[in-house]
PDB file of C-alpha atoms in Angstrom:
ATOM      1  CA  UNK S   1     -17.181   8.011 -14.226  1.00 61.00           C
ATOM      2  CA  UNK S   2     -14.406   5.764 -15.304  1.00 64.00           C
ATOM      3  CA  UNK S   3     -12.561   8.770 -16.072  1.00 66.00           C
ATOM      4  CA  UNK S   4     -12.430   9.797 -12.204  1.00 74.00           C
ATOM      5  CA  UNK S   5     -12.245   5.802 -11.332  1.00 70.00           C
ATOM      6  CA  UNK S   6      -8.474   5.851 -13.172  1.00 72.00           C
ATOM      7  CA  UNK S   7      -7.471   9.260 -11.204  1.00 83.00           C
ATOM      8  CA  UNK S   8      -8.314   7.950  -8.360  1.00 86.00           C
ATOM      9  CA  UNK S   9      -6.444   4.944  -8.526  1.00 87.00           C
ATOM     10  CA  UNK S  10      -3.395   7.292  -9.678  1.00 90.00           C
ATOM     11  CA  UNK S  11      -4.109   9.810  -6.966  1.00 93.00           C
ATOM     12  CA  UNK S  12      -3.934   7.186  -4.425  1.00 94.00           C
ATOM     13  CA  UNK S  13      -1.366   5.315  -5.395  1.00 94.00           C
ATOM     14  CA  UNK S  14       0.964   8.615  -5.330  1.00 95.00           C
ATOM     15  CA  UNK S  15      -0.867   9.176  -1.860  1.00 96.00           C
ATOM     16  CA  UNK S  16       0.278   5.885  -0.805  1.00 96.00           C
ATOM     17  CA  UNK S  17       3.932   6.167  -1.875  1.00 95.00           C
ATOM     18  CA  UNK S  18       4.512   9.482  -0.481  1.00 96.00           C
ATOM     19  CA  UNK S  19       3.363   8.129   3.010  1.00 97.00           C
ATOM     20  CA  UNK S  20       5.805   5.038   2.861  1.00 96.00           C
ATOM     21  CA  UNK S  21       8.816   7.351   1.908  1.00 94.00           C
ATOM     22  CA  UNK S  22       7.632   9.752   3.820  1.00 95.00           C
ATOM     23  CA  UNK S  23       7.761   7.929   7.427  1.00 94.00           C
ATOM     24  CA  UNK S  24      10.818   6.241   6.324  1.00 89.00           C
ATOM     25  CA  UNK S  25      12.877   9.320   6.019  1.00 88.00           C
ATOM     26  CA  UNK S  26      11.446  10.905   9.197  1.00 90.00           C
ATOM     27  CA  UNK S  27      12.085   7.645  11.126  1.00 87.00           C
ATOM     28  CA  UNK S  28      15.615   8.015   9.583  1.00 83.00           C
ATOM     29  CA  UNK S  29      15.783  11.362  10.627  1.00 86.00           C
ATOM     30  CA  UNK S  30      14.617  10.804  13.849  1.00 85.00           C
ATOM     31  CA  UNK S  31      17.259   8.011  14.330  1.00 79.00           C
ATOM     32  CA  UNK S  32      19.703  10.525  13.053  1.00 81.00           C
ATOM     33  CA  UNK S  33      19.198  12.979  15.658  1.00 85.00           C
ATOM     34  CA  UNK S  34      19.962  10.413  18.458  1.00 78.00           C
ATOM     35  CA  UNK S  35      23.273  10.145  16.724  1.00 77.00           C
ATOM     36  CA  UNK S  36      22.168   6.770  14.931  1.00 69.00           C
ATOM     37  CA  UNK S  37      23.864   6.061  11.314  1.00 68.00           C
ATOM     38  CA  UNK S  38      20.475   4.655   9.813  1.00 65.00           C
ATOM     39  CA  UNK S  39      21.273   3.470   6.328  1.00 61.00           C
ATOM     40  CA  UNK S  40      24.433   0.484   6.567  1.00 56.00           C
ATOM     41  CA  UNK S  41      23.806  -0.616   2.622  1.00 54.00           C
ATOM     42  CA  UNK S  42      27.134  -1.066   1.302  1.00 48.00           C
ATOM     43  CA  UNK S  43      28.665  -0.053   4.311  1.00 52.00           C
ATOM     44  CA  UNK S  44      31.957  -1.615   6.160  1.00 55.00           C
ATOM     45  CA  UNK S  45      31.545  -5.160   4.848  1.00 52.00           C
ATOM     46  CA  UNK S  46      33.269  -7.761   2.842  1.00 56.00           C
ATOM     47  CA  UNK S  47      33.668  -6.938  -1.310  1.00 62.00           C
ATOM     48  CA  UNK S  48      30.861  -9.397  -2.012  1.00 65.00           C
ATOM     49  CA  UNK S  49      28.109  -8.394   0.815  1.00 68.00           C
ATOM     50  CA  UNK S  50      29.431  -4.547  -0.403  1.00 70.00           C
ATOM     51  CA  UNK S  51      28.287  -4.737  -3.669  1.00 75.00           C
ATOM     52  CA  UNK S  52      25.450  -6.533  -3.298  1.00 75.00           C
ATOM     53  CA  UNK S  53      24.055  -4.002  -0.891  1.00 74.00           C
ATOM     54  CA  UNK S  54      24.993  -0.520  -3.255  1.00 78.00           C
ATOM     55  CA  UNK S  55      22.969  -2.980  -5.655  1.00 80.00           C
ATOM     56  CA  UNK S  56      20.471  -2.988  -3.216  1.00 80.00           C
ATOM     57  CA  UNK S  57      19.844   0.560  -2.536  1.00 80.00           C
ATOM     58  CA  UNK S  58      20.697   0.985  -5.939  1.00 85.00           C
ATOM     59  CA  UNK S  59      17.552  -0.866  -6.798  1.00 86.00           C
ATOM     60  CA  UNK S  60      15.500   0.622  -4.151  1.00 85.00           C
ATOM     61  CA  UNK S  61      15.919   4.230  -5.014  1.00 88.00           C
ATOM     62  CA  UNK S  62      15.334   3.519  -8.629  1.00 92.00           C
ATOM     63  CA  UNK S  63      11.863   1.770  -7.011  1.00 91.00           C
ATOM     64  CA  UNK S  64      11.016   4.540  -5.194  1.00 91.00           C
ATOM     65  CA  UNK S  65      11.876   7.252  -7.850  1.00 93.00           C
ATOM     66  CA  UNK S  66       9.469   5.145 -10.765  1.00 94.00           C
ATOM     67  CA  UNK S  67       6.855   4.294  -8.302  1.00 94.00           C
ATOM     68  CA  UNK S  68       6.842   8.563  -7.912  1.00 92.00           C
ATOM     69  CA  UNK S  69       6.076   8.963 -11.633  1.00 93.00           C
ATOM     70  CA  UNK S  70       3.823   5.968 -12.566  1.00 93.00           C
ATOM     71  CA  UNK S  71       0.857   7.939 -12.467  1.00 91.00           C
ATOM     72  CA  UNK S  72       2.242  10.490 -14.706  1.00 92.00           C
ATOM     73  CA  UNK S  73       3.804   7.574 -17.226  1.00 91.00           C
ATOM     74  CA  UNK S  74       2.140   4.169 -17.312  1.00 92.00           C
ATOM     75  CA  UNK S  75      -1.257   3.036 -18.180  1.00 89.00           C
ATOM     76  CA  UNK S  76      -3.059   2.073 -15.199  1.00 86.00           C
ATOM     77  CA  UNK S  77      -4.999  -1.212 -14.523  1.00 86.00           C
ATOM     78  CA  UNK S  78      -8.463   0.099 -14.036  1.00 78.00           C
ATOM     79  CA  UNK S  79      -9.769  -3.486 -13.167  1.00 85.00           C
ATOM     80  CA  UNK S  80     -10.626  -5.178  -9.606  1.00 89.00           C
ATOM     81  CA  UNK S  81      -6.541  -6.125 -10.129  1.00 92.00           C
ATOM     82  CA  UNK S  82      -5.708  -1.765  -9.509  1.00 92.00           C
ATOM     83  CA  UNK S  83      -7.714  -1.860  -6.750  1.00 92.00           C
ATOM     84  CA  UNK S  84      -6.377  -4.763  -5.250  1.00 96.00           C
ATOM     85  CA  UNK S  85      -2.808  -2.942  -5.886  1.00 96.00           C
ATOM     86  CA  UNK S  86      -3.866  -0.102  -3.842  1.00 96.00           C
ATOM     87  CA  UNK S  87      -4.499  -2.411  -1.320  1.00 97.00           C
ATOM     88  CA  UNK S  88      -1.582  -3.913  -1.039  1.00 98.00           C
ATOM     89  CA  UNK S  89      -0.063  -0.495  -1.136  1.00 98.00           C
ATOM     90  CA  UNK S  90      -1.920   1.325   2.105  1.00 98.00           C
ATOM     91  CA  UNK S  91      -1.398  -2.360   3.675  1.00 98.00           C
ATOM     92  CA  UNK S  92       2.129  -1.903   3.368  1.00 98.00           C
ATOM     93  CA  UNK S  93       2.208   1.591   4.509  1.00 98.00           C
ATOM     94  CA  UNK S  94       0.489   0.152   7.496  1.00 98.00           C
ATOM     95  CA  UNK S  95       2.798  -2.609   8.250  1.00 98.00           C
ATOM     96  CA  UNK S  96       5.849  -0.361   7.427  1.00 96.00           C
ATOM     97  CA  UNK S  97       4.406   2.097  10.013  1.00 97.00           C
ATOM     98  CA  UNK S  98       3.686  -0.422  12.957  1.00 97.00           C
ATOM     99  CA  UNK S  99       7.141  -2.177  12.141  1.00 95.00           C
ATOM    100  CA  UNK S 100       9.155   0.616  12.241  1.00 91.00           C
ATOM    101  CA  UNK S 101       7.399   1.792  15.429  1.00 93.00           C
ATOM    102  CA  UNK S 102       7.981  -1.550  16.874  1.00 92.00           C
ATOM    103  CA  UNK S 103      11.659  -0.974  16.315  1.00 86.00           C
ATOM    104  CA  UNK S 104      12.218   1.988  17.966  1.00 83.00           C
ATOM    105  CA  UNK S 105      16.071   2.972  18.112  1.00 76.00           C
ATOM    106  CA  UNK S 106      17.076  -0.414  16.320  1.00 73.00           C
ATOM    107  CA  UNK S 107      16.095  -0.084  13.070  1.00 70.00           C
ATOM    108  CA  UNK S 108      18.431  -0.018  10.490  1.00 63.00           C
ATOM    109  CA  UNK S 109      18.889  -0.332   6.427  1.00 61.00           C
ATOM    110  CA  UNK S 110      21.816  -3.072   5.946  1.00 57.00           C
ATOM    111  CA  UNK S 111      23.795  -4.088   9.162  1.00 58.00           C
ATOM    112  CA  UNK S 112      27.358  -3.676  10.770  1.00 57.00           C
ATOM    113  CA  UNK S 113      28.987  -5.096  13.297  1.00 61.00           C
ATOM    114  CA  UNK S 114      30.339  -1.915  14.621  1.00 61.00           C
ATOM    115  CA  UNK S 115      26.789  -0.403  15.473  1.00 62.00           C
ATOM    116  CA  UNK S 116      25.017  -2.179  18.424  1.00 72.00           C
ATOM    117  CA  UNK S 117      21.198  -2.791  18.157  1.00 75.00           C
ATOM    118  CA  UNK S 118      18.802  -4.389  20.430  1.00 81.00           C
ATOM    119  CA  UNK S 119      16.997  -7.791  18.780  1.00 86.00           C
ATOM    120  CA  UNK S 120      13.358  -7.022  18.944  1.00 89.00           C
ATOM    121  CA  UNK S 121      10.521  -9.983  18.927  1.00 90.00           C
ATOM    122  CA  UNK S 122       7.341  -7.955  20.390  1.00 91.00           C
ATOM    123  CA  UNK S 123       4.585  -6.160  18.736  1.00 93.00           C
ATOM    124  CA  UNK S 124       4.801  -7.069  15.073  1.00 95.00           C
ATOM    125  CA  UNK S 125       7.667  -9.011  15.394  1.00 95.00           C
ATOM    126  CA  UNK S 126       5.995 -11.937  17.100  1.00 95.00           C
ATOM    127  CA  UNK S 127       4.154 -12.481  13.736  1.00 96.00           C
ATOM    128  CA  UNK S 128       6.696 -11.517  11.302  1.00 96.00           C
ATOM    129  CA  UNK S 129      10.830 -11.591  11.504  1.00 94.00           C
ATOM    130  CA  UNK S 130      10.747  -8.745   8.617  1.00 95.00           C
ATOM    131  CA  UNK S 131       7.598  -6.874   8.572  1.00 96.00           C
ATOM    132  CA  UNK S 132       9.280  -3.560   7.186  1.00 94.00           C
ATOM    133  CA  UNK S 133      10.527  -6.328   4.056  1.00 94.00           C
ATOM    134  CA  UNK S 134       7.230  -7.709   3.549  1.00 97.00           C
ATOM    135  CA  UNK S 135       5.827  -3.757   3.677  1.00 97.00           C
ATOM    136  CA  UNK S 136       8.270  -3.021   0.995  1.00 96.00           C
ATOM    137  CA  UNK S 137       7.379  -5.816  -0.985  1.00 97.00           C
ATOM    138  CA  UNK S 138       3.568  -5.010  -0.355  1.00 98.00           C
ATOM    139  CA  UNK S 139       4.460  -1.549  -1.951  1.00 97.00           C
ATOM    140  CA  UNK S 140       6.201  -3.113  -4.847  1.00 97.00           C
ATOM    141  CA  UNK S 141       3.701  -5.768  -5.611  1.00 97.00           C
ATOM    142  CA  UNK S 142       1.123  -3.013  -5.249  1.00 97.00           C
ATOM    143  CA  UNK S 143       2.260  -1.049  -7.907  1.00 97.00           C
ATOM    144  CA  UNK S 144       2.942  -3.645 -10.318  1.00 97.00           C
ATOM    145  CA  UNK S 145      -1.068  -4.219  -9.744  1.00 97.00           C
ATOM    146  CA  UNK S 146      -1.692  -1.065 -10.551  1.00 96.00           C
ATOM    147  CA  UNK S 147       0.810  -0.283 -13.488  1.00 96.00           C
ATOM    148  CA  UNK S 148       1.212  -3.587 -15.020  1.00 95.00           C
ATOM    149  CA  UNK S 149       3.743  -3.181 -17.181  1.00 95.00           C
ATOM    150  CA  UNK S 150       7.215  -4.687 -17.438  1.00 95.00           C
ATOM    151  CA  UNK S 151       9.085  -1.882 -15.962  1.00 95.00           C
ATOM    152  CA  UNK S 152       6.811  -1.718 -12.900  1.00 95.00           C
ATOM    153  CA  UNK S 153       6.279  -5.783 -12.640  1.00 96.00           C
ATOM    154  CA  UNK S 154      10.347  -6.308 -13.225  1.00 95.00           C
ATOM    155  CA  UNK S 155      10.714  -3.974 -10.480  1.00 95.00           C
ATOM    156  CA  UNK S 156       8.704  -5.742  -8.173  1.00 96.00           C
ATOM    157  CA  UNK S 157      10.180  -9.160  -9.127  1.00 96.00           C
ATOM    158  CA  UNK S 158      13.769  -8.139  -8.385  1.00 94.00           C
ATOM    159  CA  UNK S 159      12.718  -5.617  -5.209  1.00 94.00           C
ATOM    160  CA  UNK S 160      11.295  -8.925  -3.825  1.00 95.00           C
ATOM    161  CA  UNK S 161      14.250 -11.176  -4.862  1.00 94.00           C
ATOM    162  CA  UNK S 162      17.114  -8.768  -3.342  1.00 90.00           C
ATOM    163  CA  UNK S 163      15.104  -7.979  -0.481  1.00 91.00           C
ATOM    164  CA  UNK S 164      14.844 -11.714   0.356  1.00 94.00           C
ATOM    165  CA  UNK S 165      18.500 -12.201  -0.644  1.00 89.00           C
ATOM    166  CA  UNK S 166      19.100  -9.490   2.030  1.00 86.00           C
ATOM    167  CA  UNK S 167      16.727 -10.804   4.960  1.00 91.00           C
ATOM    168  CA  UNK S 168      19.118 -13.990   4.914  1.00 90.00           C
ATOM    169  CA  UNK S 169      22.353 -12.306   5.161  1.00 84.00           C
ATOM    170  CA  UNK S 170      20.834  -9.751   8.328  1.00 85.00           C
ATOM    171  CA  UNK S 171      19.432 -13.328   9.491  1.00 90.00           C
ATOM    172  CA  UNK S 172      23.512 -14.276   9.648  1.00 86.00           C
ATOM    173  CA  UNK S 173      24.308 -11.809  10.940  1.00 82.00           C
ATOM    174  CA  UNK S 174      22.019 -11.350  13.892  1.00 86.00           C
ATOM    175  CA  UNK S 175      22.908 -15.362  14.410  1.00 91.00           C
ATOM    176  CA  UNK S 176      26.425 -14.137  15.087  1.00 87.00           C
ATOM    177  CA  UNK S 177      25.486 -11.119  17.027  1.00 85.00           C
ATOM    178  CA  UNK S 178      22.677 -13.166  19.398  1.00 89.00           C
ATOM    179  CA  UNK S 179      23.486 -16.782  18.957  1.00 91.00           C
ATOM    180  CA  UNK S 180      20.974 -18.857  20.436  1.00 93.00           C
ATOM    181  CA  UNK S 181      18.594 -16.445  21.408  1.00 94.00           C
ATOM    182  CA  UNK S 182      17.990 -15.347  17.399  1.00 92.00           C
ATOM    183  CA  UNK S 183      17.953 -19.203  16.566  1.00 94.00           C
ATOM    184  CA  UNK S 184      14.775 -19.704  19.380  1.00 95.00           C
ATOM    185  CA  UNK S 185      13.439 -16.699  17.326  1.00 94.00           C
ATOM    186  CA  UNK S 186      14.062 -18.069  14.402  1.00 94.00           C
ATOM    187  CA  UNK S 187      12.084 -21.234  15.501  1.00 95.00           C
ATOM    188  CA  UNK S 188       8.892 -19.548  16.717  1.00 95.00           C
ATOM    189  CA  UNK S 189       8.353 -16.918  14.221  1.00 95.00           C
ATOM    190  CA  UNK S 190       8.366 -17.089  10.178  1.00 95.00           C
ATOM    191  CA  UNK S 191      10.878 -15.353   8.163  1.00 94.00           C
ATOM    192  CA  UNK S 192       7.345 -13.174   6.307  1.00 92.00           C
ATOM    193  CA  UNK S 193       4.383 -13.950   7.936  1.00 83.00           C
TER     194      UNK S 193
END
């Protein structure tokens, strides 16, 4: 029974990451087809903010591409801490799901001040500033629950780091592009939750 307890947890977390990836490349393409450029990262800005962000997706691909093969190469947790990792997982598919919904046509990876976006503040956005962040760190968090190891928790630690680090440089930027309006924003809704 413990045998098919450890699957499971595998199976699921696989399960889990292929949904996250899966809806964002379909919202991606989606945005695509309306003529849209969806991922920014590294795109158009100074040296400094440039790097940073190849860094960034740098990081994230690597993320996605080990959280595909943990199953098949770490040890999972098989402990009430795997489970909670799943969790976290399906809650940030969830979150990810609702928040890019919530976007609509405005979602974007990075930013540029060449491509015009709407500021959204309804749905999930009332409660969070950066739910699709705080899904992606759900997802990271998750597997580091449920393949502690130090690959999988120095993952997590640095996904969560550089996605913060990247929140605060959109949150400049969307200062500059709505002024006063983002700063009200700013005032009646938390950065994560």
């Amino acid at each position: 029974m413990e045998g098919v307890r450890r699957v499971m947890l595998n199976v699921f977390a696989l399960i889990g990451t292929t949904c996250f990836y899966f809806i964002y490349l379909v919202k991606g393409w989606l945005l695509r087809k309306q003529g849209i450029t969806v991922n920014l990262l590294g795109d158009k800005h100074r040296s400094r903010e440039k790097y940073f962000e190849i860094v960034l997706r740098a990081l994230t691909g690597f993320g996605g591409a080990i959280q595909f093969v943990a199953p098949f190469l770490f040890e999972r947790n098989s402990t009430s801490w795997g489970y909670l990792g799943v969790f976290l997982i399906y809650l940030g598919v969830l979150l990810f799901l609702i928040a890019v919904k919530a976007m609509g046509l405005n979602w974007r990876a990075g930013f540029n001040e060449e491509q015009k976006t709407n500021l959204v503040t309804t749905g999930i956005y009332q409660l969070s500033r950066n739910p699709a962040f705080v899904a992606f760190d759900l997802l990271y968090i998750g597997f580091a629950f449920v393949f502690p190891n130090f690959l999988m928790i120095l993952t997590a630690l640095t996904a969560v780091l550089l996605f913060d680090l990247q929140i605060r440089g959109e949150e400049k930027f969307l200062l500059k592009t709505f002024g006063e309006r983002y700063r009200q924003y700013q005032t009646t809704v938390r950065r994560y939750f």
